[in-house]
Coordinates of C-alpha atoms in Angstrom, one line a residue:
M1 CA 4.3 -64.9 -118.2
V2 CA 3.7 -62.0 -116.2
D3 CA 0.0 -62.0 -115.1
A4 CA -1.1 -63.5 -111.8
K5 CA -1.9 -66.9 -113.0
G6 CA 1.3 -67.4 -114.9
K7 CA 3.1 -66.5 -111.6
N8 CA 1.2 -68.9 -109.7
M9 CA 2.1 -71.9 -112.1
K10 CA 5.6 -70.8 -112.1
C11 CA 5.9 -70.9 -108.4
L12 CA 4.0 -74.3 -108.6
T13 CA 6.6 -75.9 -110.6
F14 CA 9.9 -74.6 -108.8
F15 CA 8.4 -76.1 -106.1
L16 CA 7.5 -79.3 -107.3
M17 CA 10.9 -79.7 -109.3
L18 CA 12.9 -78.8 -106.2
P19 CA 12.6 -81.9 -104.6
E20 CA 13.4 -84.0 -107.6
T21 CA 16.4 -81.9 -108.0
V22 CA 17.6 -82.8 -104.6
K23 CA 16.8 -86.5 -105.3
N24 CA 19.1 -86.3 -108.4
R25 CA 21.9 -85.0 -106.6
S26 CA 22.2 -87.9 -104.4
K27 CA 22.0 -90.4 -107.5
K28 CA 25.0 -91.4 -109.5
G29 CA 24.6 -90.4 -113.3
P30 CA 21.6 -88.3 -115.1
K31 CA 17.9 -89.1 -114.8
K32 CA 16.4 -90.2 -118.3
V33 CA 13.0 -87.9 -118.9
S34 CA 10.6 -88.0 -121.7
P35 CA 11.1 -85.8 -124.7
S36 CA 7.9 -83.4 -123.5
N37 CA 9.4 -83.0 -120.2
S38 CA 12.9 -82.3 -120.8
S39 CA 13.0 -78.5 -121.5
S40 CA 11.1 -78.0 -118.2
I41 CA 13.1 -80.3 -116.1
S42 CA 16.6 -78.8 -117.5
S43 CA 15.4 -75.5 -117.0
S44 CA 14.6 -76.1 -113.5
S45 CA 17.6 -77.9 -112.9
S46 CA 19.7 -75.2 -114.2
S47 CA 18.1 -72.8 -112.2
S48 CA 18.3 -74.8 -109.1
S49 CA 22.2 -75.5 -109.4
S50 CA 22.8 -72.1 -110.1
S51 CA 21.5 -70.9 -107.0
K52 CA 21.9 -72.2 -103.0
L53 CA 19.2 -74.5 -102.1
P54 CA 16.8 -73.3 -99.2
P55 CA 17.3 -75.0 -95.8
V56 CA 13.9 -76.5 -96.4
C57 CA 15.2 -79.0 -98.6
Y58 CA 17.0 -80.8 -96.2
E59 CA 13.5 -81.5 -94.5
I60 CA 12.5 -82.8 -97.8
I61 CA 15.2 -85.2 -97.5
T62 CA 14.6 -86.5 -94.3
L63 CA 11.0 -87.4 -95.2
K64 CA 12.5 -89.9 -97.8
T65 CA 14.0 -92.2 -95.1
K66 CA 12.9 -95.5 -94.5
K67 CA 11.5 -94.7 -91.3
K68 CA 8.0 -96.2 -90.3
K69 CA 5.2 -93.9 -91.9
K70 CA 3.0 -91.8 -89.6
M71 CA -0.4 -91.6 -90.0
A72 CA -2.6 -88.6 -90.2
A73 CA -3.6 -88.7 -86.2
E74 CA -0.1 -88.4 -85.6
I75 CA 0.7 -85.4 -87.5
F76 CA -2.1 -83.7 -86.6
P77 CA -2.8 -84.7 -82.8
N78 CA -5.9 -83.3 -81.0
K79 CA -3.8 -81.2 -78.6
K80 CA -4.5 -77.4 -77.6
P81 CA -2.0 -75.4 -79.4
A82 CA 0.9 -74.2 -77.7
N83 CA 1.5 -70.8 -79.1
S84 CA 0.0 -68.2 -81.7
N85 CA 1.4 -69.9 -84.8
S86 CA -0.2 -73.2 -84.2
N87 CA -3.4 -71.1 -83.3
S88 CA -3.3 -69.6 -86.9
A89 CA -2.5 -72.9 -88.1
Q90 CA -5.5 -74.3 -87.2
Q91 CA -7.5 -71.5 -88.3
Y92 CA -6.5 -71.7 -92.0
H93 CA -6.9 -75.2 -91.8
Q94 CA -10.3 -75.2 -90.9
Q95 CA -11.0 -72.5 -93.4
N96 CA -9.4 -74.6 -96.3
L97 CA -12.3 -77.4 -95.3
N98 CA -14.6 -75.0 -96.8
N99 CA -15.0 -75.2 -100.9
N100 CA -12.9 -73.3 -102.7
N101 CA -11.4 -70.8 -100.1
T102 CA -7.7 -69.7 -100.8
I103 CA -5.4 -68.7 -97.9
P104 CA -4.7 -64.6 -97.4
S105 CA -1.9 -64.9 -95.5
P106 CA 1.2 -64.0 -97.6
N107 CA 3.5 -66.7 -95.4
W108 CA 1.3 -69.3 -94.7
Q109 CA 4.1 -71.7 -95.3
G110 CA 5.7 -70.9 -92.1
L111 CA 2.8 -72.0 -90.1
Y112 CA 3.3 -75.4 -90.9
G113 CA 6.3 -77.9 -89.7
T114 CA 6.3 -80.4 -92.2
I115 CA 5.5 -81.1 -95.7
R116 CA 2.5 -83.1 -95.0
E117 CA 0.6 -80.1 -93.0
R118 CA 1.4 -77.8 -95.9
N119 CA 0.2 -80.5 -98.6
A120 CA -2.8 -80.8 -96.4
I121 CA -3.8 -77.4 -96.9
M122 CA -3.9 -77.8 -100.6
F123 CA -6.8 -80.1 -100.3
N124 CA -10.2 -78.5 -101.8
N125 CA -8.2 -75.2 -102.2
E126 CA -8.2 -72.9 -105.1
L127 CA -4.6 -71.7 -104.0
M128 CA -2.3 -72.8 -107.1
A129 CA -4.9 -75.1 -108.5
D130 CA -4.2 -76.0 -112.1
V131 CA -6.9 -78.5 -112.9
H132 CA -10.6 -78.7 -112.0
F133 CA -13.2 -81.3 -111.7
V134 CA -16.9 -81.4 -112.6
V135 CA -18.1 -84.3 -110.4
G136 CA -21.5 -85.6 -110.2
P137 CA -24.1 -86.8 -112.4
P138 CA -26.1 -83.7 -114.3
G139 CA -28.1 -81.6 -112.0
G140 CA -25.8 -82.8 -109.2
T141 CA -22.4 -81.8 -109.8
Q142 CA -20.0 -80.1 -107.6
R143 CA -16.7 -78.0 -109.1
L144 CA -13.6 -79.1 -107.1
P145 CA -10.2 -77.6 -107.6
G146 CA -7.0 -80.2 -107.9
H147 CA -3.2 -79.8 -108.3
K148 CA -1.8 -82.3 -110.8
Y149 CA 1.3 -83.0 -108.8
V150 CA -0.4 -84.2 -105.7
L151 CA -3.0 -86.3 -107.4
A152 CA -0.4 -87.8 -109.9
V153 CA 1.7 -89.1 -106.8
G154 CA -1.1 -90.6 -105.4
S155 CA -2.7 -92.5 -108.4
S156 CA -1.5 -94.0 -111.2
V157 CA -4.6 -93.0 -113.2
F158 CA -3.8 -89.3 -112.7
H159 CA -0.7 -89.7 -113.4
A160 CA -1.3 -91.2 -116.9
M161 CA -4.1 -88.6 -117.2
F162 CA -1.7 -85.8 -116.6
Y163 CA 1.9 -86.8 -117.5
G164 CA 1.4 -89.8 -119.6
E165 CA 2.2 -90.3 -123.4
L166 CA -1.5 -89.5 -124.1
A167 CA -2.0 -86.8 -121.7
E168 CA -4.6 -83.9 -122.6
D169 CA -4.0 -80.6 -121.4
K170 CA -7.4 -79.8 -120.3
D171 CA -8.3 -77.3 -117.5
E172 CA -11.7 -78.8 -116.7
I173 CA -12.6 -82.4 -116.4
R174 CA -15.8 -84.0 -116.2
I175 CA -16.3 -87.1 -113.9
P176 CA -20.2 -87.8 -114.0
D177 CA -20.1 -91.5 -112.4
V178 CA -18.7 -90.4 -109.1
E179 CA -20.4 -89.2 -106.3
P180 CA -19.0 -85.5 -105.2
A181 CA -18.9 -86.5 -101.6
A182 CA -17.0 -89.9 -102.4
F183 CA -14.7 -87.9 -104.6
L184 CA -13.6 -85.5 -101.8
A185 CA -13.1 -88.4 -99.5
M186 CA -10.6 -89.6 -102.3
L187 CA -9.0 -86.4 -102.4
K188 CA -8.8 -85.8 -98.9
Y189 CA -6.6 -89.2 -98.4
L190 CA -4.4 -88.3 -101.4
Y191 CA -3.5 -84.8 -100.0
C192 CA -4.0 -85.3 -95.9
D193 CA -3.3 -89.2 -95.6
E194 CA -6.5 -89.3 -93.7
I195 CA -9.2 -91.7 -94.0
D196 CA -12.8 -90.5 -93.4
L197 CA -15.4 -92.8 -94.3
A198 CA -19.1 -92.5 -93.7
A199 CA -21.9 -95.4 -94.0
D200 CA -23.7 -93.6 -96.7
T201 CA -20.9 -92.9 -99.2
V202 CA -18.4 -95.8 -98.2
L203 CA -19.4 -97.7 -101.5
A204 CA -19.3 -94.8 -103.6
T205 CA -15.8 -94.1 -102.2
L206 CA -14.5 -97.5 -102.9
Y207 CA -16.0 -97.0 -106.6
A208 CA -13.6 -94.2 -106.7
A209 CA -10.9 -95.7 -105.3
K210 CA -10.9 -98.6 -107.6
K211 CA -11.2 -96.5 -110.4
Y212 CA -8.4 -94.4 -109.8
I213 CA -6.6 -97.3 -108.3
V214 CA -5.5 -96.3 -104.9
P215 CA -5.3 -99.5 -103.4
H216 CA -5.0 -98.4 -99.6
L217 CA -8.1 -96.4 -99.5
A218 CA -9.9 -99.4 -101.1
R219 CA -8.8 -101.5 -98.5
A220 CA -10.0 -99.2 -95.6
C221 CA -13.3 -99.3 -97.3
V222 CA -13.6 -102.8 -97.7
N223 CA -12.5 -103.1 -94.0
F224 CA -15.2 -100.5 -93.1
L225 CA -17.8 -102.4 -94.9
E226 CA -16.9 -105.8 -93.2
T227 CA -17.0 -104.0 -89.5
S228 CA -20.4 -102.7 -90.6
L229 CA -21.8 -105.8 -92.5
S230 CA -25.2 -107.0 -91.2
A231 CA -28.3 -108.8 -92.4
K232 CA -29.8 -105.4 -93.8
N233 CA -26.8 -104.9 -95.9
A234 CA -25.7 -108.3 -96.6
C235 CA -27.2 -108.6 -100.3
V236 CA -26.4 -105.3 -101.3
L237 CA -22.8 -105.8 -100.1
L238 CA -22.6 -109.1 -101.8
S239 CA -23.6 -107.5 -105.3
Q240 CA -21.0 -105.0 -105.1
S241 CA -18.4 -107.2 -103.8
C242 CA -18.8 -109.2 -107.0
L243 CA -18.5 -105.8 -109.0
F244 CA -15.4 -104.9 -107.4
E245 CA -13.7 -108.4 -107.2
E246 CA -13.1 -108.3 -103.3
P247 CA -13.4 -112.1 -102.5
D248 CA -12.9 -111.6 -98.8
L249 CA -16.0 -109.3 -98.6
T250 CA -17.9 -111.7 -100.6
Q251 CA -17.2 -114.5 -98.2
R252 CA -18.3 -112.2 -95.3
C253 CA -21.3 -111.4 -97.1
W254 CA -22.0 -115.1 -97.6
E255 CA -21.4 -115.9 -93.8
V256 CA -24.2 -113.2 -93.1
I257 CA -26.5 -114.4 -95.5
D258 CA -26.4 -118.0 -94.6
A259 CA -26.7 -117.9 -91.1
Q260 CA -29.3 -114.9 -91.0
A261 CA -30.9 -115.7 -94.3
E262 CA -34.5 -114.9 -93.4
L263 CA -33.6 -111.5 -92.1
A264 CA -31.4 -110.9 -95.2
L265 CA -34.0 -111.8 -97.5
K266 CA -36.8 -109.5 -95.9
S267 CA -34.3 -106.8 -95.9
E268 CA -34.8 -103.7 -98.1
G269 CA -31.7 -104.0 -99.5
F270 CA -32.5 -107.6 -101.0
C271 CA -35.0 -105.8 -103.7
D272 CA -31.9 -103.5 -104.9
I273 CA -29.8 -106.6 -105.8
D274 CA -28.8 -107.4 -109.8
F275 CA -30.4 -110.3 -111.2
Q276 CA -27.3 -112.4 -111.2
T277 CA -26.8 -111.9 -107.6
L278 CA -30.5 -113.0 -107.0
E279 CA -29.8 -116.2 -108.8
S280 CA -26.8 -116.9 -106.6
I281 CA -28.7 -116.5 -103.6
L282 CA -31.5 -118.4 -104.9
K283 CA -28.9 -121.2 -105.8
R284 CA -27.5 -121.1 -102.1
E285 CA -27.3 -124.6 -100.7
T286 CA -26.4 -123.6 -97.5
L287 CA -29.1 -121.0 -97.0
N288 CA -30.6 -121.2 -93.7
A289 CA -34.4 -119.8 -94.4
K290 CA -37.7 -121.4 -94.7
E291 CA -38.6 -121.9 -98.5
I292 CA -41.8 -119.9 -98.2
V293 CA -39.4 -116.8 -97.1
V294 CA -37.3 -117.4 -100.1
F295 CA -40.3 -117.5 -102.5
E296 CA -42.0 -114.4 -100.6
A297 CA -38.4 -112.4 -101.1
A298 CA -38.3 -113.4 -104.9
L299 CA -41.8 -111.8 -105.4
C300 CA -40.9 -108.7 -103.5
W301 CA -37.8 -108.4 -105.4
A302 CA -39.7 -109.2 -108.8
E303 CA -42.1 -106.6 -108.2
V304 CA -39.1 -103.5 -107.9
E305 CA -37.4 -105.1 -110.9
C306 CA -40.6 -104.4 -112.7
Q307 CA -40.3 -100.5 -111.6
R308 CA -36.9 -100.3 -112.6
Q309 CA -37.6 -101.9 -116.1
E310 CA -40.9 -99.5 -116.0
L311 CA -43.1 -102.4 -116.4
T312 CA -46.5 -102.6 -114.4
P313 CA -46.3 -105.0 -111.6
T314 CA -49.0 -107.6 -112.5
I315 CA -48.4 -111.2 -112.1
E316 CA -47.4 -112.0 -115.7
N317 CA -44.7 -109.7 -115.5
K318 CA -43.1 -110.5 -111.9
R319 CA -43.1 -114.1 -113.5
K320 CA -41.5 -112.4 -116.9
V321 CA -38.7 -110.7 -114.6
L322 CA -37.8 -113.7 -112.6
G323 CA -37.3 -115.7 -115.9
K324 CA -35.7 -119.1 -114.9
A325 CA -34.7 -117.9 -111.4
L326 CA -38.3 -119.0 -110.5
Y327 CA -37.4 -122.7 -110.5
L328 CA -34.6 -122.3 -108.4
I329 CA -36.9 -121.8 -105.4
R330 CA -37.2 -125.2 -104.1
I331 CA -41.1 -125.0 -103.8
P332 CA -41.9 -128.8 -103.8
T333 CA -39.9 -128.6 -100.4
M334 CA -41.8 -126.1 -98.7
A335 CA -44.5 -127.5 -95.9
L336 CA -47.8 -128.4 -97.4
D337 CA -49.7 -125.7 -95.6
D338 CA -47.0 -123.0 -96.8
F339 CA -47.6 -124.1 -100.1
A340 CA -51.1 -124.4 -100.3
N341 CA -51.8 -120.9 -98.7
G342 CA -48.9 -119.2 -100.1
A343 CA -47.2 -120.2 -103.2
A344 CA -50.2 -122.2 -104.6
Q345 CA -52.6 -118.8 -104.6
S346 CA -50.0 -116.5 -105.6
G347 CA -50.8 -116.4 -109.3
V348 CA -47.3 -116.9 -110.1
L349 CA -47.3 -120.5 -110.7
T350 CA -49.2 -122.0 -113.8
L351 CA -52.2 -124.2 -113.1
N352 CA -50.4 -127.4 -114.5
E353 CA -47.4 -126.4 -112.0
T354 CA -49.5 -125.9 -109.1
N355 CA -51.4 -129.4 -109.7
D356 CA -48.0 -131.4 -110.2
I357 CA -46.7 -129.8 -106.9
F358 CA -49.8 -130.8 -104.9
L359 CA -49.4 -134.5 -106.7
W360 CA -45.7 -134.4 -105.6
Y361 CA -46.9 -133.7 -102.1
T362 CA -49.8 -136.6 -102.0
A363 CA -49.0 -139.2 -104.9
A364 CA -47.1 -142.1 -104.9
K365 CA -45.8 -141.8 -108.2
K366 CA -44.6 -138.3 -108.2
P367 CA -44.8 -136.3 -111.5
D368 CA -41.6 -134.7 -112.9
L369 CA -40.9 -131.1 -112.0
E370 CA -38.8 -128.1 -113.4
F371 CA -38.3 -126.9 -109.6
V372 CA -35.5 -128.2 -107.3
S373 CA -36.9 -130.9 -105.4
N374 CA -34.1 -131.4 -103.0
P375 CA -34.4 -129.6 -99.5
R376 CA -31.4 -127.1 -99.1
K377 CA -28.7 -128.5 -96.6
G378 CA -28.8 -125.2 -94.4
L379 CA -25.9 -124.9 -91.6
V380 CA -25.3 -127.2 -89.1
P381 CA -25.4 -125.4 -85.6
Q382 CA -22.6 -126.0 -83.3
R383 CA -22.7 -126.6 -79.5
C384 CA -20.4 -125.0 -77.2
H385 CA -20.8 -126.9 -73.9
R386 CA -19.2 -125.1 -70.7
F387 CA -19.4 -127.5 -68.0
Q388 CA -17.5 -130.5 -67.3
S389 CA -20.2 -132.6 -65.4
C390 CA -23.8 -132.1 -63.9
A391 CA -25.6 -132.8 -60.8
Y392 CA -29.1 -132.3 -59.0
R393 CA -29.7 -132.0 -55.3
S394 CA -33.0 -131.8 -53.2
N395 CA -32.8 -128.1 -52.7
Q396 CA -31.2 -127.0 -56.2
W397 CA -31.7 -126.0 -58.7
R398 CA -34.8 -123.6 -58.0
Y399 CA -36.5 -121.0 -60.3
R400 CA -38.8 -118.2 -58.7
G401 CA -38.6 -115.7 -61.4
R402 CA -35.0 -114.8 -60.7
C403 CA -32.4 -114.5 -63.3
D404 CA -29.7 -117.0 -64.6
S405 CA -27.2 -115.2 -66.6
I406 CA -23.4 -115.4 -67.8
Q407 CA -20.9 -113.5 -70.0
F408 CA -19.1 -114.7 -72.6
A409 CA -16.7 -113.3 -75.6
V410 CA -15.6 -115.1 -79.0
D411 CA -12.5 -114.7 -81.1
K412 CA -14.3 -114.9 -84.5
R413 CA -17.5 -113.6 -85.7
V414 CA -20.4 -116.0 -85.0
F415 CA -24.1 -116.0 -84.9
I416 CA -25.8 -117.2 -81.8
A417 CA -29.0 -119.3 -82.5
G418 CA -29.9 -120.3 -78.9
F419 CA -28.9 -121.6 -75.7
G420 CA -28.9 -125.2 -74.3
L421 CA -30.7 -125.5 -70.7
Y422 CA -31.0 -128.3 -68.2
G423 CA -34.4 -129.5 -67.4
S424 CA -36.3 -131.3 -64.6
S425 CA -34.3 -133.6 -62.3
C426 CA -37.9 -134.7 -60.8
G427 CA -39.4 -136.5 -64.1
S428 CA -40.7 -134.8 -67.3
A429 CA -41.9 -131.4 -67.0
E430 CA -42.4 -128.4 -69.5
Y431 CA -40.9 -125.1 -68.9
S432 CA -41.5 -121.6 -70.0
A433 CA -38.0 -119.9 -70.7
K434 CA -37.5 -116.4 -71.7
I435 CA -34.2 -116.0 -73.2
E436 CA -32.0 -112.7 -73.9
L437 CA -28.8 -111.5 -75.6
K438 CA -27.5 -108.4 -74.5
R439 CA -24.2 -106.3 -75.1
Q440 CA -23.5 -103.4 -72.8
G441 CA -27.1 -103.5 -71.4
V442 CA -28.5 -103.2 -75.1
I443 CA -31.0 -106.2 -76.1
L444 CA -29.9 -107.8 -79.4
G445 CA -32.3 -110.8 -79.3
Q446 CA -34.8 -112.3 -76.8
N447 CA -37.4 -114.8 -77.3
L448 CA -40.1 -116.5 -75.0
S449 CA -40.7 -120.2 -75.8
K450 CA -41.6 -123.6 -74.0
Y451 CA -39.7 -126.6 -74.0
F452 CA -40.1 -130.3 -72.7
S453 CA -37.7 -131.9 -70.4
D454 CA -38.1 -135.6 -70.2
G455 CA -36.4 -136.0 -67.0
S456 CA -32.7 -136.9 -68.3
S457 CA -29.6 -134.8 -67.4
N458 CA -29.4 -133.9 -71.4
T459 CA -29.5 -130.1 -72.3
F460 CA -32.7 -129.2 -74.2
P461 CA -32.5 -126.5 -76.9
V462 CA -34.2 -122.8 -77.0
W463 CA -34.0 -120.9 -80.0
F464 CA -34.0 -117.1 -81.0
E465 CA -36.5 -116.0 -83.7
Y466 CA -33.4 -115.2 -85.9
P467 CA -29.8 -115.9 -85.0
V468 CA -27.8 -113.0 -83.5
Q469 CA -24.6 -111.8 -84.7
I470 CA -21.8 -111.8 -82.2
E471 CA -18.6 -109.8 -83.1
P472 CA -15.2 -110.9 -81.7
D473 CA -13.2 -109.9 -78.7
T474 CA -16.3 -108.2 -76.9
F475 CA -18.3 -109.7 -73.8
Y476 CA -21.8 -110.3 -74.3
T477 CA -24.4 -111.3 -71.7
A478 CA -26.6 -114.8 -71.9
S479 CA -29.5 -114.5 -69.6
V480 CA -32.6 -116.9 -68.9
I481 CA -35.5 -116.5 -66.7
L482 CA -37.5 -120.1 -66.3
D483 CA -40.7 -120.9 -65.0
G484 CA -41.7 -124.5 -64.3
N485 CA -40.6 -127.3 -62.2
E486 CA -38.6 -125.6 -59.2
L487 CA -35.9 -128.5 -59.2
S488 CA -33.5 -129.1 -62.2
Y489 CA -30.0 -130.5 -63.1
F490 CA -27.3 -128.1 -62.9
G491 CA -23.7 -127.8 -64.3
Q492 CA -20.7 -128.2 -62.3
E493 CA -16.7 -127.7 -62.9
G494 CA -17.4 -124.8 -65.3
M495 CA -14.5 -123.8 -67.5
T496 CA -13.5 -120.3 -68.4
E497 CA -12.2 -120.9 -71.8
V498 CA -13.5 -123.6 -74.2
Q499 CA -12.5 -124.4 -78.0
C500 CA -15.3 -125.4 -80.0
G501 CA -14.1 -126.0 -83.8
K502 CA -12.3 -123.1 -84.7
V503 CA -14.2 -120.7 -82.2
T504 CA -12.4 -119.9 -78.9
V505 CA -15.3 -118.9 -76.4
Q506 CA -14.4 -117.1 -72.9
F507 CA -16.8 -117.3 -70.2
Q508 CA -17.0 -114.7 -67.1
C509 CA -19.6 -113.9 -64.2
S510 CA -22.3 -111.7 -64.8
S511 CA -23.7 -109.0 -62.3
D512 CA -27.2 -109.8 -64.2
S513 CA -27.3 -113.3 -62.7
T514 CA -29.3 -113.5 -59.4
N515 CA -30.2 -117.0 -59.3
G516 CA -26.6 -118.4 -58.7
T517 CA -25.2 -119.1 -62.4
G518 CA -21.7 -118.4 -62.7
V519 CA -18.6 -119.6 -64.4
Q520 CA -18.3 -122.5 -62.0
G521 CA -21.8 -123.8 -62.1
G522 CA -25.3 -123.2 -62.7
Q523 CA -27.5 -123.0 -65.8
I524 CA -26.7 -122.1 -69.5
P525 CA -24.8 -124.9 -69.9
E526 CA -24.8 -124.4 -74.1
L527 CA -24.3 -121.7 -76.5
I528 CA -25.9 -122.9 -80.0
F529 CA -24.2 -121.2 -82.9
Y530 CA -23.5 -121.0 -86.3
A531 CA -19.8 -120.1 -87.4

């Protein structure tokens, strides 16, 4: 072929087959090839054998050793270029990040020292592109260039698409079910060995990685989701993790949903889950939430589901879309006030159901109900006690608006539900407690409440409104300001490390503590948490 396109294709074939020829020379015996590709391979082989291989082939051979694989960060260090060549290389590399730009330099290959650097230049580049993808739904598509060899090396799906027995010779491939940003993220990994993930596209990238069987990218997406997991997105990620068959991510989602159930149920993402995920959450025995919160969340989901099904969100339609899932809500276990002022007046229940539930609360002979009537088990909080003994003295422990504080770190993700505090050493007394939990000065949780001390040396729990998620290997600051009887018990013989079940907790002194509390003694004897 003599046109420009033909020349490009010929050069590409020679470039791609050259490493294969070198590989074949190192093996004993001929390489088996399929009939469809035998002619082109034999042509390249004869051409290669009749001419002396250029020195660049020896560099390709060295890349196939069993040395530890370098990551892209090692290949592209963030250092200032030492010479003009590297300046030009950076210029061309930046240029190719823009869509469909070709490299004007006739000798761009000489600007890059490794095959990976040269390969990365082909990312999102029209130069030598032999296939194009029209990615995205109608009205939001983007046309992206690709190179069959590079794609086939990185994905078995692309290999079957371009070189398999049923391969179709198409210049343009439409992919309506993948977002353009996610497809570009996958291409960047295949071309550049770089993983570039963002919170708003990571799920779509995971879908693309699963679809085209790129397992290392998929694993990176799952790790990204696990580290960014919170009560706000746990329900949505639970739904997606089941779809993508990622059991580890599913388990992590359940841990967050169980411990921070009320936050998860009140999140916007809860209304976006599918019906199967809704049922699994409503069935959950360890859901740590009031049943009225579960009921209200289900009604919010039903309203959004009506909109998805293009139904008017009437009471009848809400009950219709909920179906049998309504009976998974344990309405008989609600506090009577919650039922009377909430569920009974919602209109979702029939008159007979409302009457039967009222009888369930009040009558000695309880009627049969379709609703589950056993309360959820919830989660059992664990207590990490950091002192080996406690004491009291005539001049300790006093409270004059000063802060008692301690820093701690855990080796596993936990959810701090509250603190255990000492009470009065001079008989029964009531205390007002302002508790805070901070990370690097940022308040993650706080609450102002009261607790009654009976004069014993026991600890008394003070709770946050919602459990606070604590990540491993990071120090957090627990603080309390008490107001009440000036004298109380205090801890002694404090430990710097405590093993509590499967969780190891480390303690260190906090600069926020102005009332004397530290590792060896003072207040905040207990951390109350879910694990």
